[in-house]
Coordinates of N, CA, C and O in Angstrom, one line a residue:
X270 N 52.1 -59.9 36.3 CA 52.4 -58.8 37.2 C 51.2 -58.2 37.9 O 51.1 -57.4 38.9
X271 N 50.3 -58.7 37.3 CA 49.1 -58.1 37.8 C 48.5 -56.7 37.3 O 47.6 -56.0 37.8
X272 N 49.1 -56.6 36.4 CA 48.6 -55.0 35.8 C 47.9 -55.5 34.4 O 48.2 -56.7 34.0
X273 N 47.0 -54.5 33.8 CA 46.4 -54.9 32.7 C 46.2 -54.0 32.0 O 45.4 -53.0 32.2
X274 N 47.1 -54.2 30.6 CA 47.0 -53.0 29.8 C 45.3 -53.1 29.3 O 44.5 -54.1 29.4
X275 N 45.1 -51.5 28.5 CA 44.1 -51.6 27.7 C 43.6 -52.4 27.1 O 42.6 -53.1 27.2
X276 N 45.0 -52.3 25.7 CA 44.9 -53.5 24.5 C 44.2 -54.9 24.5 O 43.5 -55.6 23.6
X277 N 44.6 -55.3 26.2 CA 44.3 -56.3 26.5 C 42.8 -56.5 26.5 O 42.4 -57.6 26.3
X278 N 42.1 -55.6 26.7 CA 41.0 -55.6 26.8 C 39.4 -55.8 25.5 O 38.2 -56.0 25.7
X279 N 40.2 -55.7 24.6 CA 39.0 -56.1 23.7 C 39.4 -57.8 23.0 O 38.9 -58.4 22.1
X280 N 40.3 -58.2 23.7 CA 40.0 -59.8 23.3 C 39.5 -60.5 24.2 O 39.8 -61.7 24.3
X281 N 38.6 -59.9 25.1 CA 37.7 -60.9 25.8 C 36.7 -60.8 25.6 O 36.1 -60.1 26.5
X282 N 35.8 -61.2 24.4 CA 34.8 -61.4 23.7 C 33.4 -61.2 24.5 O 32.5 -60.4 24.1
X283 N 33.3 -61.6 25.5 CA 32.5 -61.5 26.8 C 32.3 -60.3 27.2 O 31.1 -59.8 27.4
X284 N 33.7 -59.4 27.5 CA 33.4 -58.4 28.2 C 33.0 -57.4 27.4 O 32.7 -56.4 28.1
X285 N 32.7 -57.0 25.9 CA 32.0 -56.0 25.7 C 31.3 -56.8 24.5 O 31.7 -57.8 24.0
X286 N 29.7 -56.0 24.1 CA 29.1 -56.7 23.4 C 28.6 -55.1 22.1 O 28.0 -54.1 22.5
X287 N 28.9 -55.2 21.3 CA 28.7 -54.0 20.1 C 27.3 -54.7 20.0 O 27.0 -55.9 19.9
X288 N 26.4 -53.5 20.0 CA 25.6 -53.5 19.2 C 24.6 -52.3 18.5 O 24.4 -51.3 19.2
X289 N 24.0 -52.4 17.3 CA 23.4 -51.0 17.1 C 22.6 -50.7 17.7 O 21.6 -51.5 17.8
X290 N 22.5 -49.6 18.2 CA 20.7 -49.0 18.5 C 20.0 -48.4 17.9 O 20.5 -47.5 17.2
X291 N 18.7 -48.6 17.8 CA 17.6 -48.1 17.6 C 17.7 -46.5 17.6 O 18.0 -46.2 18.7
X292 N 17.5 -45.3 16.7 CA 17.6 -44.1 17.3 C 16.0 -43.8 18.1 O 15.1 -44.7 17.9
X293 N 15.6 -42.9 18.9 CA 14.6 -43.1 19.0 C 13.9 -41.7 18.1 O 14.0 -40.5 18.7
X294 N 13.5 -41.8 17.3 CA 12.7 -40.4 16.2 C 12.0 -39.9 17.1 O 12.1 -38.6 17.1
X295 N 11.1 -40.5 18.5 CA 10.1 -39.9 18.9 C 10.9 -38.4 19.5 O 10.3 -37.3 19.5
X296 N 11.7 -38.6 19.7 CA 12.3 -37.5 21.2 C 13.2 -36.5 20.2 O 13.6 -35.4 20.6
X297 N 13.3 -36.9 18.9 CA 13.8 -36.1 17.7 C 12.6 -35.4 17.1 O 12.5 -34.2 16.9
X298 N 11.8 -36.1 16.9 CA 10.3 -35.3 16.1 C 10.1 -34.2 16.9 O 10.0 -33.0 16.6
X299 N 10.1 -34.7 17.9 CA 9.5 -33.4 19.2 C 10.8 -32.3 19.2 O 10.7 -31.2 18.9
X300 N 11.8 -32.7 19.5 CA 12.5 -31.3 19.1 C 12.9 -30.4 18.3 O 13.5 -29.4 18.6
X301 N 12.6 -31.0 16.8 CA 12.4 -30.4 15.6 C 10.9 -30.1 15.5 O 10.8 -29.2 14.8
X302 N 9.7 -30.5 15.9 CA 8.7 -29.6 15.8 C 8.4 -28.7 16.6 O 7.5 -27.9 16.4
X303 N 9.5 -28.7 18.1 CA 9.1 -27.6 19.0 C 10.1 -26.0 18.3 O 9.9 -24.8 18.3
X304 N 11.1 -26.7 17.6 CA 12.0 -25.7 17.0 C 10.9 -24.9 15.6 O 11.0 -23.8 15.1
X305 N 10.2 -25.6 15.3 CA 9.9 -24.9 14.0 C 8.5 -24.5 14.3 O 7.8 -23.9 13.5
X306 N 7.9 -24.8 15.8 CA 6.9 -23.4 16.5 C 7.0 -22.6 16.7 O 6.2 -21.7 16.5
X307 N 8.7 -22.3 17.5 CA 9.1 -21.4 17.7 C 9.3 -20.8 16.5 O 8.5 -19.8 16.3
X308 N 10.2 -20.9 15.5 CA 9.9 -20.0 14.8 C 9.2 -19.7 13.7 O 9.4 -18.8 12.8
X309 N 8.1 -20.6 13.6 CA 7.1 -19.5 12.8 C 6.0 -18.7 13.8 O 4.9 -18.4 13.5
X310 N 6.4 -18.5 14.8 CA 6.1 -17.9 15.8 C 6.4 -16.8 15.7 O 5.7 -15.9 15.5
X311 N 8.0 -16.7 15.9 CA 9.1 -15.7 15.3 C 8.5 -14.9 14.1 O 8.3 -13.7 14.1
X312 N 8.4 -15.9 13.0 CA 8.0 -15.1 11.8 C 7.0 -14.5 12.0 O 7.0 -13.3 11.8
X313 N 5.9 -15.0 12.5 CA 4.5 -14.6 12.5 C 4.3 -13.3 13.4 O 3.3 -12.6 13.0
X314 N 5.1 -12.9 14.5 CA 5.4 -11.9 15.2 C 6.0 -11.1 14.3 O 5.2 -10.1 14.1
X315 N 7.2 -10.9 13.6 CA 7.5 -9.8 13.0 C 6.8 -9.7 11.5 O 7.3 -8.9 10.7
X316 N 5.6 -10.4 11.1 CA 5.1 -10.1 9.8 C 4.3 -9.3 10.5 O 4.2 -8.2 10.1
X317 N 3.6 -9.7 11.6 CA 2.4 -8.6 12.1 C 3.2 -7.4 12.3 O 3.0 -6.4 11.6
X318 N 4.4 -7.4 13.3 CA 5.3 -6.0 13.2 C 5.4 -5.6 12.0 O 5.2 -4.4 12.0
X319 N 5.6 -6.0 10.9 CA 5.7 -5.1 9.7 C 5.2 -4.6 9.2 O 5.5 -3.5 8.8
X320 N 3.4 -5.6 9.0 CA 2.3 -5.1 8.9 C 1.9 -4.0 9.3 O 1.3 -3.2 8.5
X321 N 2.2 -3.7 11.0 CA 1.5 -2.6 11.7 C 2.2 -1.2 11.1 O 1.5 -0.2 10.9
X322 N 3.8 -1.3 10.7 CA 4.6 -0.7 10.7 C 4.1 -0.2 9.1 O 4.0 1.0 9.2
X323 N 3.8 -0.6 7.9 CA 3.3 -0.9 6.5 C 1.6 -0.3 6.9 O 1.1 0.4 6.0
X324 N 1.0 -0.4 7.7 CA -0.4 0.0 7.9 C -0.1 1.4 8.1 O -0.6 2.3 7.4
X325 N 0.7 1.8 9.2 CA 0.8 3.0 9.6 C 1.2 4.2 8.4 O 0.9 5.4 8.3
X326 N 2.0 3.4 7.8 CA 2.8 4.6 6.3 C 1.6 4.6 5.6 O 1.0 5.7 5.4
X327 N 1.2 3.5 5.2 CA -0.3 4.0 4.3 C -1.3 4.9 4.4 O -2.0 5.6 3.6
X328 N -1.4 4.7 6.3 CA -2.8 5.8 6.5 C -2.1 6.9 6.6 O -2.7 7.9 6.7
X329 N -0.6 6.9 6.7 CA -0.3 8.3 7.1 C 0.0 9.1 5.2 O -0.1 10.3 5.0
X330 N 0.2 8.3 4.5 CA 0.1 9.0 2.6 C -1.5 8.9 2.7 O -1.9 10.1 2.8
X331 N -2.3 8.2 2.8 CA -3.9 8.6 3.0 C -4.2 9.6 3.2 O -4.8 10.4 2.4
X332 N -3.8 9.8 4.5 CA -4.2 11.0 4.8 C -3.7 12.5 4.4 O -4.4 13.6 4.4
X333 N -2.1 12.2 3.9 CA -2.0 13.3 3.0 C -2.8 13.6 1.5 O -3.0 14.6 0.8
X334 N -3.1 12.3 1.7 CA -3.9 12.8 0.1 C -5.2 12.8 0.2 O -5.8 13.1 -0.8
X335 N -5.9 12.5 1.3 CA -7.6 13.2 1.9 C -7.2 14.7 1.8 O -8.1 15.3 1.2
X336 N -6.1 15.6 2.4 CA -5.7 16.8 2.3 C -5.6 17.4 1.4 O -5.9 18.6 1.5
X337 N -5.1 16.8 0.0 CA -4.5 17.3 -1.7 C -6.2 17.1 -1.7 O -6.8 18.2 -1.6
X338 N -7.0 16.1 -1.7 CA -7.9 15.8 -2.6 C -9.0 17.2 -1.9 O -9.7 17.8 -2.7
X339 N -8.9 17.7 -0.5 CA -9.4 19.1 0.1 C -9.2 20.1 -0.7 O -10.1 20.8 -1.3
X340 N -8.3 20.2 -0.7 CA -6.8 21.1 -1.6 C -7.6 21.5 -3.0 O -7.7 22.6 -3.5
X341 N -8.0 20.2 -3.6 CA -8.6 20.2 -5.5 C -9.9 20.5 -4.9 O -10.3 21.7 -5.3
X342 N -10.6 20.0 -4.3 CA -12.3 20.8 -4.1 C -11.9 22.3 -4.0 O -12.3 23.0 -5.0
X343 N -11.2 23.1 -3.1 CA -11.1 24.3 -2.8 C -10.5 25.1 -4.4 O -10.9 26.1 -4.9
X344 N -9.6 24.4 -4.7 CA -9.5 25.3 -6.5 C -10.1 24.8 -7.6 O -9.9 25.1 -8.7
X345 N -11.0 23.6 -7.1 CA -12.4 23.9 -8.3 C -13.2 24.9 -8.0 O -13.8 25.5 -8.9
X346 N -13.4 25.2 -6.9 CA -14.3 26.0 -6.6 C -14.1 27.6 -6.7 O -15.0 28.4 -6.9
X347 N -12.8 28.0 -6.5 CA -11.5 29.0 -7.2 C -11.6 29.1 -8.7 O -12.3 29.9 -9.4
X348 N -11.1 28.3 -9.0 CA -11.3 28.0 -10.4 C -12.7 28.2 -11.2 O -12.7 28.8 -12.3
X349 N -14.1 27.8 -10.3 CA -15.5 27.7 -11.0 C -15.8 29.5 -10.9 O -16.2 30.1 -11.9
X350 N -15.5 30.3 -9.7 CA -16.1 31.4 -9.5 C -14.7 32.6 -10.8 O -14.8 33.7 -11.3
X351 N -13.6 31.6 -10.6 CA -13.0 33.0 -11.6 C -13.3 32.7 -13.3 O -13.0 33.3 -14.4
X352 N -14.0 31.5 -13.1 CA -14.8 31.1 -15.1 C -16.2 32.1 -15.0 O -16.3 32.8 -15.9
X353 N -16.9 32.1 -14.2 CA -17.7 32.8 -14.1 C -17.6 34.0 -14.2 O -18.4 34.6 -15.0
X354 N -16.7 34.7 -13.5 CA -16.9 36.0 -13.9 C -16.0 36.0 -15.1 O -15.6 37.2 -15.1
X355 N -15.6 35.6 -15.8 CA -14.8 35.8 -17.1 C -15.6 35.3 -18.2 O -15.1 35.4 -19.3
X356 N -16.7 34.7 -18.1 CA -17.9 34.9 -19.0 C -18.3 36.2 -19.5 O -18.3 37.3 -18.9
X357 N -18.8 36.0 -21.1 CA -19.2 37.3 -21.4 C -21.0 37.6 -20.8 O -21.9 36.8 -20.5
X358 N -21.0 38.8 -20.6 CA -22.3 39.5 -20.1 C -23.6 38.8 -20.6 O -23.8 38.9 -21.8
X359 N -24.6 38.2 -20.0 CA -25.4 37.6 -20.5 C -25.4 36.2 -20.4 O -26.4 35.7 -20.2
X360 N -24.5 35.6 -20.4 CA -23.9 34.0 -20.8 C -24.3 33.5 -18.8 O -24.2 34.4 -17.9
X361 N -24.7 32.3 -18.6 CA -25.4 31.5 -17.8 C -24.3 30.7 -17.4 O -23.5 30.2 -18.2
X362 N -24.2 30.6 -16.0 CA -23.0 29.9 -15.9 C -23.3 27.9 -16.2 O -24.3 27.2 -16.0
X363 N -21.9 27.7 -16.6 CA -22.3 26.3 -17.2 C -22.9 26.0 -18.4 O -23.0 24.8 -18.8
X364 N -23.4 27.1 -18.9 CA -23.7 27.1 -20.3 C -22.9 27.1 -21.1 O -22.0 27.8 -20.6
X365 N -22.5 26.6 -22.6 CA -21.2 26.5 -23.1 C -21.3 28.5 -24.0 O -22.3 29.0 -24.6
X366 N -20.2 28.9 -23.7 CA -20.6 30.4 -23.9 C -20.4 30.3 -25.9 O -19.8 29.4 -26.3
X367 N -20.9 31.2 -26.7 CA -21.0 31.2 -28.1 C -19.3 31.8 -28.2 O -18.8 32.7 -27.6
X368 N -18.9 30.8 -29.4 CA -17.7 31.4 -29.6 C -17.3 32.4 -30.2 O -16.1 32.6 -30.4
X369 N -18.4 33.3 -30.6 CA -17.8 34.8 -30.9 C -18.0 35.7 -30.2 O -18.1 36.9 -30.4
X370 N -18.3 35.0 -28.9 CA -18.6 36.5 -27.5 C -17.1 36.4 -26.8 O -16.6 37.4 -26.3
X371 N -16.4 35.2 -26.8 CA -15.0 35.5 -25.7 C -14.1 34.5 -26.7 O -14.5 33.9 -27.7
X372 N -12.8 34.5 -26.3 CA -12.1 33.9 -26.3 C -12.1 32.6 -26.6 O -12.6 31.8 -25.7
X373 N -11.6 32.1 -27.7 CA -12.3 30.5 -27.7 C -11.0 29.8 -27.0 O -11.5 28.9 -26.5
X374 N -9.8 29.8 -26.8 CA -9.2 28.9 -26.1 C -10.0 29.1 -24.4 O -10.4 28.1 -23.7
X375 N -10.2 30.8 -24.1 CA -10.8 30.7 -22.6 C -11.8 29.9 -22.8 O -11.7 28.8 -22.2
X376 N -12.7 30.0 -23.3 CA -13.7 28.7 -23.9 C -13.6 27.8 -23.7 O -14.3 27.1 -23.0
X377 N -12.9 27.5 -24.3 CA -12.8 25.9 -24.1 C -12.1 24.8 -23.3 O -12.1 23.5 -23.2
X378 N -11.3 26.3 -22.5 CA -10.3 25.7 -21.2 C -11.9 25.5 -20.2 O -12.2 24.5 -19.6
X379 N -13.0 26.8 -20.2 CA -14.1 26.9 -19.2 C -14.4 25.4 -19.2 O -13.8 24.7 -18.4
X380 N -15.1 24.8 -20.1 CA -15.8 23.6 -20.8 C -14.3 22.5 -20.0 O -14.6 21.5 -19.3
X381 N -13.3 22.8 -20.3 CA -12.8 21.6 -20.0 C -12.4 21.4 -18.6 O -12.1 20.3 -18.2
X382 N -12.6 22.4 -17.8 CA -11.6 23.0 -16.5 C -12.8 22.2 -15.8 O -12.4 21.3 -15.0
X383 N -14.1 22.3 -16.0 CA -14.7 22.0 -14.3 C -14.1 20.5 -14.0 O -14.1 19.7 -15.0
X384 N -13.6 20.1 -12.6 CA -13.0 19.0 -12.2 C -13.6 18.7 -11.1 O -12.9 18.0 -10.3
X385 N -15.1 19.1 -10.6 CA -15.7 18.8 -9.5 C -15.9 17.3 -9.2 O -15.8 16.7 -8.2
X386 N -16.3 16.8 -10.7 CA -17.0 15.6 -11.1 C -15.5 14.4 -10.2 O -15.6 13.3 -9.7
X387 N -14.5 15.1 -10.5 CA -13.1 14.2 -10.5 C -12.8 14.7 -8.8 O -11.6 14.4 -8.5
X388 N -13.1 15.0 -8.4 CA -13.2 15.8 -7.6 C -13.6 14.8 -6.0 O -13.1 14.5 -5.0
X389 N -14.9 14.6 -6.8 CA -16.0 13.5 -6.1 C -15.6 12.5 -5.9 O -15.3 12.0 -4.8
X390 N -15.6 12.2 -7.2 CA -14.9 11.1 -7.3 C -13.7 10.2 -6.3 O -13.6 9.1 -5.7
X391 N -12.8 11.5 -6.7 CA -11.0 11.5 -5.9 C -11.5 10.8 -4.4 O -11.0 9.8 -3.9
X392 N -12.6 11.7 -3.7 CA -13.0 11.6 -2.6 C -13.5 9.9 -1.9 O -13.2 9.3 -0.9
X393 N -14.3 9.6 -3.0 CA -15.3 8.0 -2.6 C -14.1 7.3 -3.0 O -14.0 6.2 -2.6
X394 N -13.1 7.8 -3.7 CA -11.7 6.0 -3.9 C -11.0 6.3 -2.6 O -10.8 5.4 -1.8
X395 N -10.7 7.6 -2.3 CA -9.9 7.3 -1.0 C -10.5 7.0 0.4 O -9.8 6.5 1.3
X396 N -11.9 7.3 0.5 CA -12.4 6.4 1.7 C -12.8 5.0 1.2 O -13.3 4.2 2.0
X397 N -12.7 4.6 0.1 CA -12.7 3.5 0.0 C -11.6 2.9 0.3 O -11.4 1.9 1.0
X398 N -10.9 3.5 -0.4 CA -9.1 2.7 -0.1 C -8.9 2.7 1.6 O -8.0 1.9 2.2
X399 N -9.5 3.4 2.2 CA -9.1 3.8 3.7 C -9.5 2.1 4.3 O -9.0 1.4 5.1
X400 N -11.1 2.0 3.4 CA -11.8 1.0 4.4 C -11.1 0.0 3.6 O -10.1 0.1 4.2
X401 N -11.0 -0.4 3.1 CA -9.3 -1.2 2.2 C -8.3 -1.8 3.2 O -7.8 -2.9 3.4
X402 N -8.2 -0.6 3.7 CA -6.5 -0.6 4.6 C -7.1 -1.2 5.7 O -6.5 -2.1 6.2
X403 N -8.3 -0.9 6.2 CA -8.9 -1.3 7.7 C -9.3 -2.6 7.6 O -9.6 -3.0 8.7
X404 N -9.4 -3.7 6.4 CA -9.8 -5.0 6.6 C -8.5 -5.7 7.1 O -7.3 -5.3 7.1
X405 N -9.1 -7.2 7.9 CA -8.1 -7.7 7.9 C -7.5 -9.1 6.9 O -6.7 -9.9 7.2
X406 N -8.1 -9.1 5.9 CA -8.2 -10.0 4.7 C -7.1 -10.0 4.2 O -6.2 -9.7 5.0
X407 N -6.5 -10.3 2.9 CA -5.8 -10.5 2.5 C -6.3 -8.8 1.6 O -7.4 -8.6 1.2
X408 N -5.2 -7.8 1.5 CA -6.1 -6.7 0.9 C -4.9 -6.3 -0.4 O -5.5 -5.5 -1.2
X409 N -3.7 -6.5 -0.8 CA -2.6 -6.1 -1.5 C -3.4 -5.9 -3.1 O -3.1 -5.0 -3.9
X410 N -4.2 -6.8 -3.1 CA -4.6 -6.4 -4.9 C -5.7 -5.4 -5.1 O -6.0 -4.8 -6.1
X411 N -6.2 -5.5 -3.6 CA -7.8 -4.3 -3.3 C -6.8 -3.3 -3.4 O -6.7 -2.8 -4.5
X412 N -6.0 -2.9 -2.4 CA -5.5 -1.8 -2.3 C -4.7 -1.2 -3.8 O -4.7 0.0 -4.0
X413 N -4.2 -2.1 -4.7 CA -3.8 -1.7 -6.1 C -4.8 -1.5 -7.0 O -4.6 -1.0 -8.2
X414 N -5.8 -1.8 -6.8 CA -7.1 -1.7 -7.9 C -6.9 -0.1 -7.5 O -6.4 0.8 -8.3
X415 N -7.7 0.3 -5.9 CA -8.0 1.2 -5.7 C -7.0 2.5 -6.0 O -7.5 3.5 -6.5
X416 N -5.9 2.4 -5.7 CA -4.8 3.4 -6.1 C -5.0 3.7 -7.4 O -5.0 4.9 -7.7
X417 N -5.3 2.6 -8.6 CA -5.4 2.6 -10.2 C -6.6 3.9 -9.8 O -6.4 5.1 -9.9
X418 N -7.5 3.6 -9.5 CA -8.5 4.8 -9.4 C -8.2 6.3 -8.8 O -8.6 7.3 -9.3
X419 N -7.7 6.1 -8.0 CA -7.0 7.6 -7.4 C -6.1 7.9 -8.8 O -6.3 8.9 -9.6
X420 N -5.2 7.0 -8.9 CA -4.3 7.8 -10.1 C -5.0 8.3 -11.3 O -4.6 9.3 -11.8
X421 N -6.1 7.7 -11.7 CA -6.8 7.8 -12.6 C -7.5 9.5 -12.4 O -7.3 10.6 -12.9
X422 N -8.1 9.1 -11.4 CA -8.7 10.5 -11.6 C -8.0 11.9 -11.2 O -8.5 13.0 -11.5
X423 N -6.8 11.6 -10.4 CA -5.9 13.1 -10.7 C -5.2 13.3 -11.7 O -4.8 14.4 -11.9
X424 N -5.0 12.2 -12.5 CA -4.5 12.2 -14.2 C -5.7 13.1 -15.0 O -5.5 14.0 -15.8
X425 N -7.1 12.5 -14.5 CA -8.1 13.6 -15.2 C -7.8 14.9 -15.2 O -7.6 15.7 -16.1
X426 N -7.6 15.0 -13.6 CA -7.4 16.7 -13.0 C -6.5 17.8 -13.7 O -6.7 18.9 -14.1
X427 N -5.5 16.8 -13.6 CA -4.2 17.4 -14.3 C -4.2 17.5 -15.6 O -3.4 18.3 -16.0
X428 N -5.3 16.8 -16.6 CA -5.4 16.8 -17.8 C -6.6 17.9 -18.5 O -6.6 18.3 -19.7
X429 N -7.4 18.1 -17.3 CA -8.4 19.0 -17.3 C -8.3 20.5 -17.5 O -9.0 21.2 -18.2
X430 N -6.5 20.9 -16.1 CA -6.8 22.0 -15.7 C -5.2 22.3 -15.6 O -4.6 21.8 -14.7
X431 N -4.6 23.1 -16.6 CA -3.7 23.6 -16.8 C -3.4 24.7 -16.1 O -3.2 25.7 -16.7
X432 N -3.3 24.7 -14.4 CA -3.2 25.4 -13.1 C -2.5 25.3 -12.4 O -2.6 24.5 -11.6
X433 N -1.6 26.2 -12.5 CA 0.0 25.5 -11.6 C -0.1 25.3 -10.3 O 0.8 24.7 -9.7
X434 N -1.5 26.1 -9.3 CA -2.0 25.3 -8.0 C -2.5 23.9 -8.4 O -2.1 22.9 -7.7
X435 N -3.1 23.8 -8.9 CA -3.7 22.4 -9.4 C -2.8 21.5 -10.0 O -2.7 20.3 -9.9
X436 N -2.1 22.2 -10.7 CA -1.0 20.9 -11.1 C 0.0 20.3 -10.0 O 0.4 19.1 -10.1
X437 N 0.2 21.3 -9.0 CA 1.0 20.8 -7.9 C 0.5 19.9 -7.5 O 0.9 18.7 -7.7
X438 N -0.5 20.0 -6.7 CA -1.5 18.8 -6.0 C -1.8 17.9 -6.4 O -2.1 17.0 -5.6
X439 N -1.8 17.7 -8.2 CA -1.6 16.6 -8.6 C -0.5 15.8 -8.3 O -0.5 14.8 -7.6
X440 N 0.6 16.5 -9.1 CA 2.1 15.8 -8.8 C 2.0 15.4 -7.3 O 2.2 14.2 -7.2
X441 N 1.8 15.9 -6.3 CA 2.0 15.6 -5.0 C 0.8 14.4 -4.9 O 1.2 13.2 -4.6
X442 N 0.3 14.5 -5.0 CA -0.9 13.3 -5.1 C -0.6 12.0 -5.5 O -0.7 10.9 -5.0
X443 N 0.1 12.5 -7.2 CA 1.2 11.1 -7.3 C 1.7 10.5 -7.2 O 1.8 9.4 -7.7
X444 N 2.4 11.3 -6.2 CA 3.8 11.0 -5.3 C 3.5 10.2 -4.0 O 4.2 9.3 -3.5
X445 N 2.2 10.9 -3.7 CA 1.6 9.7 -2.2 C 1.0 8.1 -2.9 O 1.2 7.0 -2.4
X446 N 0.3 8.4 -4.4 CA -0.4 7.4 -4.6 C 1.0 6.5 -4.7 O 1.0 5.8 -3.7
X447 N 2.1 6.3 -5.5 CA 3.7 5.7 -5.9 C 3.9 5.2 -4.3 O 3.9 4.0 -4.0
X448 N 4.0 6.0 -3.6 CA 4.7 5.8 -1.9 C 3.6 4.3 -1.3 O 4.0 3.3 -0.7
X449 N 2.3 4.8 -1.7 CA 1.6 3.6 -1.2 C 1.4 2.6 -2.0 O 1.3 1.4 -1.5
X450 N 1.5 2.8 -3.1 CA 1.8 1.6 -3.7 C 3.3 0.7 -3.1 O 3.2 -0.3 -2.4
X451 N 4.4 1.4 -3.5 CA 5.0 0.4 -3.3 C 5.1 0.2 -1.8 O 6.1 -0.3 -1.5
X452 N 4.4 0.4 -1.1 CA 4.1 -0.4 0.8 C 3.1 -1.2 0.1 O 3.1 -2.4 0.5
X453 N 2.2 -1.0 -1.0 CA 1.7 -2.3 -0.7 C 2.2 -3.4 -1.8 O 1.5 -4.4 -1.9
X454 N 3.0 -3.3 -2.3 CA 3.5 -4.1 -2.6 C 4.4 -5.5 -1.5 O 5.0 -6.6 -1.8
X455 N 4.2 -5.1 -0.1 CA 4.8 -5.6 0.8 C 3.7 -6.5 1.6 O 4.0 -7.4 2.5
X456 N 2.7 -6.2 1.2 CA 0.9 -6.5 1.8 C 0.9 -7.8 1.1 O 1.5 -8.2 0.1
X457 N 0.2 -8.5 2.0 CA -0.6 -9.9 0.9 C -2.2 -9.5 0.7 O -2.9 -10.1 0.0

């Protein structure tokens, strides 16, 4: 009739030839390695965003606690002038006073109270920690050493000086050191 079904069409051996191809990897490699530039591109962009975002909370508890650690110089120094005049008459300041001229607990709070030393101290860990924060190295275990030292020495503070101005500044102190810790727990 002159018409030709489909069916008909795969028993002419000639007219179609199967065969497999080759895939070609090259033109696959390249679109799987251009996908996985992009995104560690991606990642590499929002780790720096995090970082900046993780740098910023740090220097901004930093700097609350350059303020507490102001805060502790100013009531050592509160602290030094009201041991002083609460010496007995005669007695040298910084001299350990004899215990049958005053009060031997005030005594021995005087002796235990000065916190200048910790004081100092407080001061050289947190610009250190600051220049800590400012490298661009890998800094997450610098920055935990150094916190160990801040806590360290407002632990002294607090253990020194039974001052409910001074004890605040501690607690609050601890509370910034905890905050930056765990940001840097997020640091490499």
């Amino acid at each position: 009739s002159g018409e030709m079904e489909v069916s008909l069409l795969p028993s002419f051996s000639d007219l179609f030839r199967v065969t497999e191809a080759e895939p070609s990897t090259r033109a696959e490699k390249q679109a799987l390695f251009k996908a996985l530039r992009a995104a560690l591109l991606k990642l590499e962009q929002s780790r720096a965003r995090e970082g900046r975002q993780l740098r910023a909370d740090i220097v901004a508890h930093l700097k609350q606690l350059r303020k507490i650690a102001a805060m502790l110089k100013n009531e050592a120094a509160r602290l030094g002038a009201r041991h002083e005049r609460a010496l007995p008459l005669g007695s040298e300041p910084g001299a350990p006073p004899k215990a049958a001229e005053g009060n031997a607990d005030v005594d021995g709070w005087v002796l235990k109270g000065d916190i200048n030393e910790e004081v100092v101290r407080l001061h050289s860990h947190l610009a250190a920690l600051a220049a800590v924060v400012d490298e661009r190295d890998a800094i997450g275990k610098k920055i935990e050493f150094m916190l160990q030292e801040v806590h360290r020495e407002l632990n002294t503070i607090g253990s020194k000086v039974p001052d409910l101005a001074v004890t605040r500044l501690v607690v609050e102190g601890k509370e910034r050191v905890e905050k930056i810790r765990e940001q840097a727990q997020n640091v490499e």
